[in-house]
Every structure is written in structure tokens, then in C-alpha cells.
């Protein structure tokens, strides 16, 4: 009963704050989805999925995900996709996307939500490189048996699919920056590893059960990361332990940071001849390539850092120029 009331409250709030999305924006996103190659990449992966016929096309789902990302700082949830796709578009646009019309009440919303959820889960199942179930804890012994029975080659193929699809989605966000990259970027990049936390709570390695996100791992840092270029003007005492301490100041404590999640290797486009800082008025310099993430790969923290970095470099979009003419 409490869950039903919470769901009713959420749907009521979504209905009260529901935006009206212009048809021009939907058509633009539809064209971007069509040009991205994602439909041709994903459609064969889910073509043989058994079960009831899905009334939600892959193109419409990707448009809904793009709408959700634009309005939630890149965060895409099933609830937001359902709200925008089925209840925020005009009637004419819903007909063009072949979307089933659901009544605008709790049961209608939940029916539309179920369609979105099934469609997304069919895609995730085709590209999930882990045999472990998510969202609930498993006995560690059982998890080890599941991993032992899994086909490593099949998992490797799914991982390749995951990276390919994820980087194609990233490529969609770089479409407007493509002319700038073609004109000013010479292919120089930097690699940066960054930790990404999960919503799941991590458990000790010797715990008898796994986390609800069993494929993540612990990222641990015990010292302060210092940029060598930023230490050039510091004294030896400052570079060794921060600012010099005077009598009465407490001893600086060591940094201890723990985070349960993943490690992302980012390929960042850089201009080696310019720093990319904004102009004096705060606007971006139109002649300098900003720091843009052009590809990435993800794995457990400190699991395979070298291989993961190479994977990320291999997924830089072929549309990006390797070198400028004459360089």
C-alpha cells in the first residue's frame, strides 16, 4: 500500500511539472538518431527476442532517451522517458512515432512504463557483459558458480557491443562540435581515469554476499594526488606535505578516500598549442578545441587499467580527423 501511494505521488508530481515538447525538437532528435547508426547497430541484437510484440519502436525509444538526457543533465531514467515520450508530445507527433495512446492516470502511466522497461531491458540483456543478476544481493558462493559456468567468449562479445553502443551514444553528443574538431584538432589526446560511484552500497571482499551491483569494485586513495606542474613554485616542505605548518597547527591528516564503483578511462581531445581557457569576457574561444571526451571505456577500479585505456582509444570515432593537413 505504501509503495502504491508513493507511486501515485510521483506520477502526480510528474503530471503537474510535465513540459510541452515542441514538434521541431522531436524531429531534430529523430534525425540525429537516424544519422547516428544506433538503430542499425542495436536492431539485430534484439530482433530475435521472444515474447509479446513490442509496440515501442527502437527509434522512438532513443528519441525519448535523448529528451530525458537533455532535461536531466544527462541522467536517463525509465520514469522520465515514459513521462516525456507518452505524455509530453503532441498527438500528431505520437502518431508519427507510432506510440500507443495510454490514458493519463496512474494505471495508464504504469502500462506505458512497463513497455519502456521491457524494451530497455531487452537491449541491456543483449549488451550486458556480466552473467550476474543486478539489484539484489547474492550469496558469494552462488555468484562464483554463476561466473564459473559463464561462456567467456560470449561475455567478451557482449562487452564489445556495450563499448561500441555506448561510444556511439557519446558520438551523438559531439555532432555540433564536429566542425570545430575537423578544423582545429590534430588528433592529440590525453587519457584520464576517473572513478564513478554506484548507487549500490559496497561490501567487504570477505563478505558472504555480494553487493546489489556485483560487477563494481572498491576505489581506494590514501594520499593526496598532486599535479607535478603545479608544484614547480613550491618549497620542498610544501611539496612534501602541503603548506608549511606553524606551531599550534595540527598535523595534516592523510587523505583516505573510498568509493564503490567503476573506473572510466576517458579519451580527451586536447590542443597541445593552446590551453583552451575562456576569453576575457568568459566566452569560449572559437579557434581553440575545448577539452572534449571523444571516447571511453569502463571496468572495475585498477582491474585492467592498461587494457581498458587501449579499448577506449580504439573507440575514437572514425569521423574525427587523425591529423590536420600539413601537420
Protein backbone atom coordinates (compact mmCIF):
# COMPACT_ATOMS: atom_id res chain seq x y z
CA UNK A 1 0.00 0.00 0.00
CA UNK A 2 2.83 2.40 0.87
CA UNK A 3 4.55 1.69 -2.45
CA UNK A 4 1.30 2.39 -4.31
CA UNK A 5 0.88 5.72 -2.53
CA UNK A 6 4.49 6.66 -3.26
CA UNK A 7 3.98 5.79 -6.93
CA UNK A 8 0.78 7.86 -7.05
CA UNK A 9 2.60 10.83 -5.51
CA UNK A 10 5.43 10.56 -8.05
CA UNK A 11 3.07 10.34 -11.03
CA UNK A 12 1.03 13.28 -9.73
CA UNK A 13 4.18 15.39 -9.40
CA UNK A 14 5.32 14.44 -12.90
CA UNK A 15 1.93 15.37 -14.30
CA UNK A 16 2.00 18.78 -12.58
CA UNK A 17 5.50 19.58 -13.87
CA UNK A 18 5.15 17.98 -17.30
CA UNK A 19 6.71 20.07 -20.11
CA UNK A 20 5.24 20.52 -23.56
CA UNK A 21 7.85 19.48 -26.10
CA UNK A 22 7.79 21.25 -29.49
CA UNK A 23 7.48 19.05 -32.57
CA UNK A 24 10.57 20.70 -34.09
CA UNK A 25 12.74 19.46 -31.23
CA UNK A 26 11.43 15.90 -31.60
CA UNK A 27 12.04 15.92 -35.36
CA UNK A 28 15.60 17.19 -34.84
CA UNK A 29 16.36 14.44 -32.34
CA UNK A 30 14.77 11.85 -34.61
CA UNK A 31 17.08 12.93 -37.44
CA UNK A 32 20.09 12.73 -35.12
CA UNK A 33 19.10 9.22 -34.03
CA UNK A 34 18.68 8.15 -37.64
CA UNK A 35 22.12 9.53 -38.57
CA UNK A 36 23.89 8.01 -35.55
CA UNK A 37 23.76 4.41 -36.76
CA UNK A 38 22.43 3.23 -33.40
CA UNK A 39 19.27 1.70 -34.85
CA UNK A 40 21.25 -0.41 -37.34
CA UNK A 41 23.63 -1.44 -34.55
CA UNK A 42 21.02 -2.39 -31.94
CA UNK A 43 18.14 -3.74 -34.02
CA UNK A 44 19.83 -7.06 -34.94
CA UNK A 45 20.68 -7.66 -31.27
CA UNK A 46 17.03 -7.67 -30.20
CA UNK A 47 15.35 -8.93 -33.38
CA UNK A 48 15.03 -12.50 -32.10
CA UNK A 49 13.83 -11.65 -28.61
CA UNK A 50 10.80 -13.82 -27.80
CA UNK A 51 7.68 -12.64 -26.03
CA UNK A 52 4.84 -10.26 -26.77
CA UNK A 53 5.27 -7.89 -29.70
CA UNK A 54 6.65 -4.57 -28.52
CA UNK A 55 4.61 -1.52 -29.51
CA UNK A 56 7.56 0.84 -28.94
CA UNK A 57 9.95 1.22 -31.86
CA UNK A 58 13.67 1.49 -31.24
CA UNK A 59 13.78 4.91 -32.92
CA UNK A 60 11.07 6.26 -30.61
CA UNK A 61 12.79 4.85 -27.54
CA UNK A 62 16.10 6.50 -28.46
CA UNK A 63 14.30 9.81 -29.04
CA UNK A 64 12.74 9.51 -25.58
CA UNK A 65 16.13 8.81 -24.03
CA UNK A 66 17.60 11.86 -25.78
CA UNK A 67 14.76 14.04 -24.49
CA UNK A 68 15.33 12.76 -20.96
CA UNK A 69 19.09 13.36 -21.16
CA UNK A 70 18.59 16.96 -22.32
CA UNK A 71 16.26 17.76 -19.43
CA UNK A 72 18.07 15.94 -16.63
CA UNK A 73 21.75 16.81 -17.14
CA UNK A 74 22.45 13.54 -18.91
CA UNK A 75 20.56 11.31 -16.45
CA UNK A 76 18.13 8.90 -18.14
CA UNK A 77 15.53 7.03 -16.09
CA UNK A 78 12.65 4.80 -17.17
CA UNK A 79 10.16 7.10 -15.44
CA UNK A 80 11.39 10.24 -17.23
CA UNK A 81 11.45 8.54 -20.63
CA UNK A 82 7.87 7.33 -20.11
CA UNK A 83 6.64 10.73 -18.97
CA UNK A 84 8.20 12.64 -21.88
CA UNK A 85 7.60 10.12 -24.66
CA UNK A 86 3.98 9.15 -23.97
CA UNK A 87 2.54 12.23 -22.27
CA UNK A 88 4.58 15.33 -23.30
CA UNK A 89 4.48 15.04 -27.10
CA UNK A 90 1.74 16.37 -29.29
CA UNK A 91 -0.88 13.95 -30.58
CA UNK A 92 0.42 14.34 -34.15
CA UNK A 93 3.98 13.54 -33.09
CA UNK A 94 2.87 10.49 -31.12
CA UNK A 95 1.14 9.23 -34.25
CA UNK A 96 4.27 9.79 -36.35
CA UNK A 97 6.32 7.78 -33.83
CA UNK A 98 3.60 5.07 -33.75
CA UNK A 99 3.20 5.42 -29.98
CA UNK A 100 0.23 3.73 -28.37
CA UNK A 101 -2.09 6.17 -26.60
CA UNK A 102 -2.43 5.49 -22.87
CA UNK A 103 -4.89 7.28 -20.55
CA UNK A 104 -3.30 9.93 -18.37
CA UNK A 105 -3.84 8.33 -14.97
CA UNK A 106 -1.82 6.04 -12.70
CA UNK A 107 -2.69 2.78 -14.44
CA UNK A 108 -2.14 4.31 -17.88
CA UNK A 109 1.28 5.63 -16.83
CA UNK A 110 2.28 2.26 -15.35
CA UNK A 111 1.24 0.47 -18.55
CA UNK A 112 3.41 2.81 -20.64
CA UNK A 113 6.24 2.46 -18.12
CA UNK A 114 6.10 -1.33 -18.50
CA UNK A 115 6.55 -1.01 -22.27
CA UNK A 116 9.59 1.25 -21.88
CA UNK A 117 11.07 -1.02 -19.22
CA UNK A 118 10.69 -4.20 -21.30
CA UNK A 119 12.22 -2.55 -24.37
CA UNK A 120 15.22 -1.19 -22.48
CA UNK A 121 15.78 -4.46 -20.66
CA UNK A 122 15.85 -6.35 -23.96
CA UNK A 123 18.65 -4.03 -25.14
CA UNK A 124 20.57 -4.22 -21.87
CA UNK A 125 20.35 -8.01 -21.87
CA UNK A 126 21.97 -8.12 -25.31
CA UNK A 127 24.95 -5.95 -24.30
CA UNK A 128 25.43 -6.80 -20.59
CA UNK A 129 28.91 -8.39 -20.27
CA UNK A 130 28.13 -9.89 -16.86
CA UNK A 131 26.12 -13.05 -16.06
CA UNK A 132 25.36 -11.85 -12.52
CA UNK A 133 21.84 -10.55 -11.76
CA UNK A 134 21.60 -6.98 -10.52
CA UNK A 135 19.61 -5.13 -7.86
CA UNK A 136 19.73 -7.81 -5.17
CA UNK A 137 22.48 -9.49 -3.21
CA UNK A 138 23.68 -12.99 -3.96
CA UNK A 139 25.50 -15.47 -1.81
CA UNK A 140 29.13 -15.13 -2.88
CA UNK A 141 29.40 -18.88 -3.41
CA UNK A 142 26.44 -18.78 -5.77
CA UNK A 143 27.90 -15.79 -7.64
CA UNK A 144 31.19 -17.65 -8.11
CA UNK A 145 29.33 -20.66 -9.53
CA UNK A 146 27.46 -18.43 -11.98
CA UNK A 147 30.72 -16.84 -13.14
CA UNK A 148 32.39 -20.25 -13.50
CA UNK A 149 29.57 -21.54 -15.75
CA UNK A 150 29.50 -18.44 -17.98
CA UNK A 151 30.95 -18.52 -21.50
CA UNK A 152 33.95 -16.13 -21.56
CA UNK A 153 33.74 -15.66 -25.34
CA UNK A 154 30.06 -14.75 -25.20
CA UNK A 155 30.75 -12.26 -22.41
CA UNK A 156 33.63 -10.75 -24.41
CA UNK A 157 31.32 -10.26 -27.40
CA UNK A 158 28.75 -8.52 -25.19
CA UNK A 159 31.44 -6.27 -23.73
CA UNK A 160 32.49 -5.27 -27.25
CA UNK A 161 28.85 -4.50 -28.07
CA UNK A 162 28.48 -2.45 -24.89
CA UNK A 163 31.51 -0.31 -25.65
CA UNK A 164 30.50 0.16 -29.28
CA UNK A 165 26.92 1.19 -28.47
CA UNK A 166 27.96 3.42 -25.55
CA UNK A 167 30.55 5.27 -27.61
CA UNK A 168 28.07 5.71 -30.46
CA UNK A 169 25.72 7.39 -27.98
CA UNK A 170 28.63 9.60 -26.87
CA UNK A 171 29.25 10.45 -30.52
CA UNK A 172 25.73 11.85 -30.80
CA UNK A 173 26.59 14.47 -28.19
CA UNK A 174 29.61 15.59 -30.25
CA UNK A 175 27.76 16.24 -33.50
CA UNK A 176 27.67 20.01 -33.01
CA UNK A 177 31.38 20.06 -32.12
CA UNK A 178 32.40 18.03 -35.18
CA UNK A 179 33.12 21.09 -37.43
CA UNK A 180 35.36 22.56 -34.72
CA UNK A 181 37.25 19.28 -34.36
CA UNK A 182 37.64 18.92 -38.12
CA UNK A 183 39.08 22.42 -38.42
CA UNK A 184 41.31 22.74 -35.36
CA UNK A 185 42.01 19.34 -33.82
CA UNK A 186 45.20 17.47 -34.84
CA UNK A 187 44.28 14.21 -33.08
CA UNK A 188 46.17 14.94 -29.85
CA UNK A 189 44.52 13.37 -26.83
CA UNK A 190 45.12 12.76 -23.14
CA UNK A 191 43.97 9.74 -21.16
CA UNK A 192 42.30 10.30 -17.82
CA UNK A 193 40.99 7.65 -15.42
CA UNK A 194 38.15 8.77 -13.17
CA UNK A 195 36.14 6.89 -10.57
CA UNK A 196 32.36 6.61 -10.99
CA UNK A 197 30.36 5.77 -7.88
CA UNK A 198 27.33 3.47 -7.89
CA UNK A 199 24.04 3.83 -6.09
CA UNK A 200 24.70 0.40 -4.59
CA UNK A 201 26.43 0.00 -1.25
CA UNK A 202 29.76 -1.77 -1.41
CA UNK A 203 30.57 -4.70 0.84
CA UNK A 204 33.92 -6.03 2.13
CA UNK A 205 35.65 -8.58 -0.13
CA UNK A 206 35.28 -11.27 2.56
CA UNK A 207 31.52 -10.66 2.92
CA UNK A 208 29.42 -13.83 2.44
CA UNK A 209 27.16 -11.93 -0.01
CA UNK A 210 27.76 -9.66 -2.97
CA UNK A 211 26.68 -6.09 -3.47
CA UNK A 212 23.44 -5.30 -5.31
CA UNK A 213 25.78 -4.05 -8.07
CA UNK A 214 28.08 -7.10 -8.09
CA UNK A 215 30.27 -6.02 -11.03
CA UNK A 216 31.60 -2.87 -9.36
CA UNK A 217 34.66 -2.69 -7.12
CA UNK A 218 36.37 -0.56 -4.48
CA UNK A 219 38.40 2.52 -5.40
CA UNK A 220 40.74 3.48 -2.54
CA UNK A 221 43.06 6.50 -2.31
CA UNK A 222 45.28 7.10 0.71
CA UNK A 223 47.39 10.07 -0.44
CA UNK A 224 46.70 13.44 -2.00
CA UNK A 225 47.09 13.49 -5.77
CA UNK A 226 49.37 16.36 -6.77
CA UNK A 227 49.93 17.84 -10.21
CA UNK A 228 53.70 17.98 -10.88
CA UNK A 229 53.26 21.15 -12.96
CA UNK A 230 51.51 22.86 -10.04
CA UNK A 231 54.40 22.09 -7.66
CA UNK A 232 57.09 23.96 -9.59
CA UNK A 233 56.96 27.08 -7.38
CA UNK A 234 56.58 25.28 -4.03
CA UNK A 235 59.31 24.73 -1.49
CA UNK A 236 60.37 21.14 -0.71
CA UNK A 237 58.43 21.25 2.55
CA UNK A 238 55.29 22.46 0.80
CA UNK A 239 55.51 19.91 -1.98
CA UNK A 240 56.02 17.10 0.52
CA UNK A 241 53.16 17.84 2.84
CA UNK A 242 51.13 20.80 1.70
CA UNK A 243 51.63 24.24 3.27
CA UNK A 244 54.23 24.71 5.97
CA UNK A 245 52.83 24.25 9.46
CA UNK A 246 53.49 26.72 12.23
CA UNK A 247 53.47 25.95 15.92
CA UNK A 248 49.95 25.37 17.14
CA UNK A 249 48.67 23.94 13.86
CA UNK A 250 47.54 20.35 13.84
CA UNK A 251 49.40 17.80 11.79
CA UNK A 252 47.87 17.34 8.34
CA UNK A 253 45.93 14.10 8.17
CA UNK A 254 46.45 11.66 5.34
CA UNK A 255 43.76 11.54 2.72
CA UNK A 256 41.69 8.36 2.75
CA UNK A 257 39.04 8.13 0.10
CA UNK A 258 36.94 5.05 -0.59
CA UNK A 259 34.32 4.73 -3.28
CA UNK A 260 32.43 1.72 -4.58
CA UNK A 261 32.00 1.89 -8.32
CA UNK A 262 33.85 1.73 -11.61
CA UNK A 263 36.93 3.25 -13.23
CA UNK A 264 36.35 5.05 -16.53
CA UNK A 265 39.24 5.63 -18.94
CA UNK A 266 38.42 8.82 -20.83
CA UNK A 267 39.98 9.88 -24.12
CA UNK A 268 40.06 13.69 -24.00
CA UNK A 269 40.71 15.75 -27.15
CA UNK A 270 43.36 18.37 -26.45
CA UNK A 271 45.08 21.17 -28.36
CA UNK A 272 48.79 20.92 -27.43
CA UNK A 273 49.44 24.52 -28.55
CA UNK A 274 46.62 26.23 -26.66
CA UNK A 275 45.30 25.88 -23.12
CA UNK A 276 41.64 26.23 -24.10
CA UNK A 277 40.86 28.81 -21.40
CA UNK A 278 37.84 31.08 -21.96
CA UNK A 279 38.24 34.53 -23.45
CA UNK A 280 38.42 37.56 -21.10
CA UNK A 281 34.66 38.02 -21.38
CA UNK A 282 34.10 34.42 -20.24
CA UNK A 283 33.01 33.06 -23.62
CA UNK A 284 34.64 30.09 -25.33
CA UNK A 285 37.45 30.71 -27.80
CA UNK A 286 36.04 29.65 -31.20
CA UNK A 287 39.53 28.90 -32.55
CA UNK A 288 40.60 26.51 -29.80
CA UNK A 289 39.44 22.95 -29.23
CA UNK A 290 37.92 22.63 -25.74
CA UNK A 291 38.59 19.56 -23.61
CA UNK A 292 36.06 17.12 -25.08
CA UNK A 293 35.65 13.45 -24.17
CA UNK A 294 35.66 11.64 -27.52
CA UNK A 295 35.69 8.01 -26.31
CA UNK A 296 35.72 5.98 -23.10
CA UNK A 297 35.86 2.51 -21.59
CA UNK A 298 34.83 1.25 -18.14
CA UNK A 299 35.89 -1.56 -15.81
CA UNK A 300 36.49 -2.24 -12.12
CA UNK A 301 38.97 0.13 -10.45
CA UNK A 302 42.60 -0.97 -11.01
CA UNK A 303 41.37 -4.15 -12.70
CA UNK A 304 42.96 -3.83 -16.16
CA UNK A 305 43.99 -0.16 -16.46
CA UNK A 306 46.28 -0.58 -19.47
CA UNK A 307 43.89 -2.74 -21.48
CA UNK A 308 40.91 -0.54 -20.63
CA UNK A 309 42.82 2.55 -21.83
CA UNK A 310 43.63 0.81 -25.13
CA UNK A 311 39.97 -0.16 -25.51
CA UNK A 312 38.98 3.48 -25.09
CA UNK A 313 41.45 4.63 -27.75
CA UNK A 314 40.12 2.02 -30.17
CA UNK A 315 36.63 3.53 -29.93
CA UNK A 316 37.50 7.05 -31.08
CA UNK A 317 35.01 7.81 -33.86
CA UNK A 318 36.40 7.40 -37.39
CA UNK A 319 34.81 10.71 -38.36
CA UNK A 320 37.31 12.58 -36.23
CA UNK A 321 40.43 13.61 -38.21
CA UNK A 322 43.63 11.80 -37.16
CA UNK A 323 45.74 14.80 -38.23
CA UNK A 324 45.26 18.20 -39.79
CA UNK A 325 46.63 18.60 -43.34
CA UNK A 326 50.30 19.64 -43.34
CA UNK A 327 50.98 18.52 -39.76
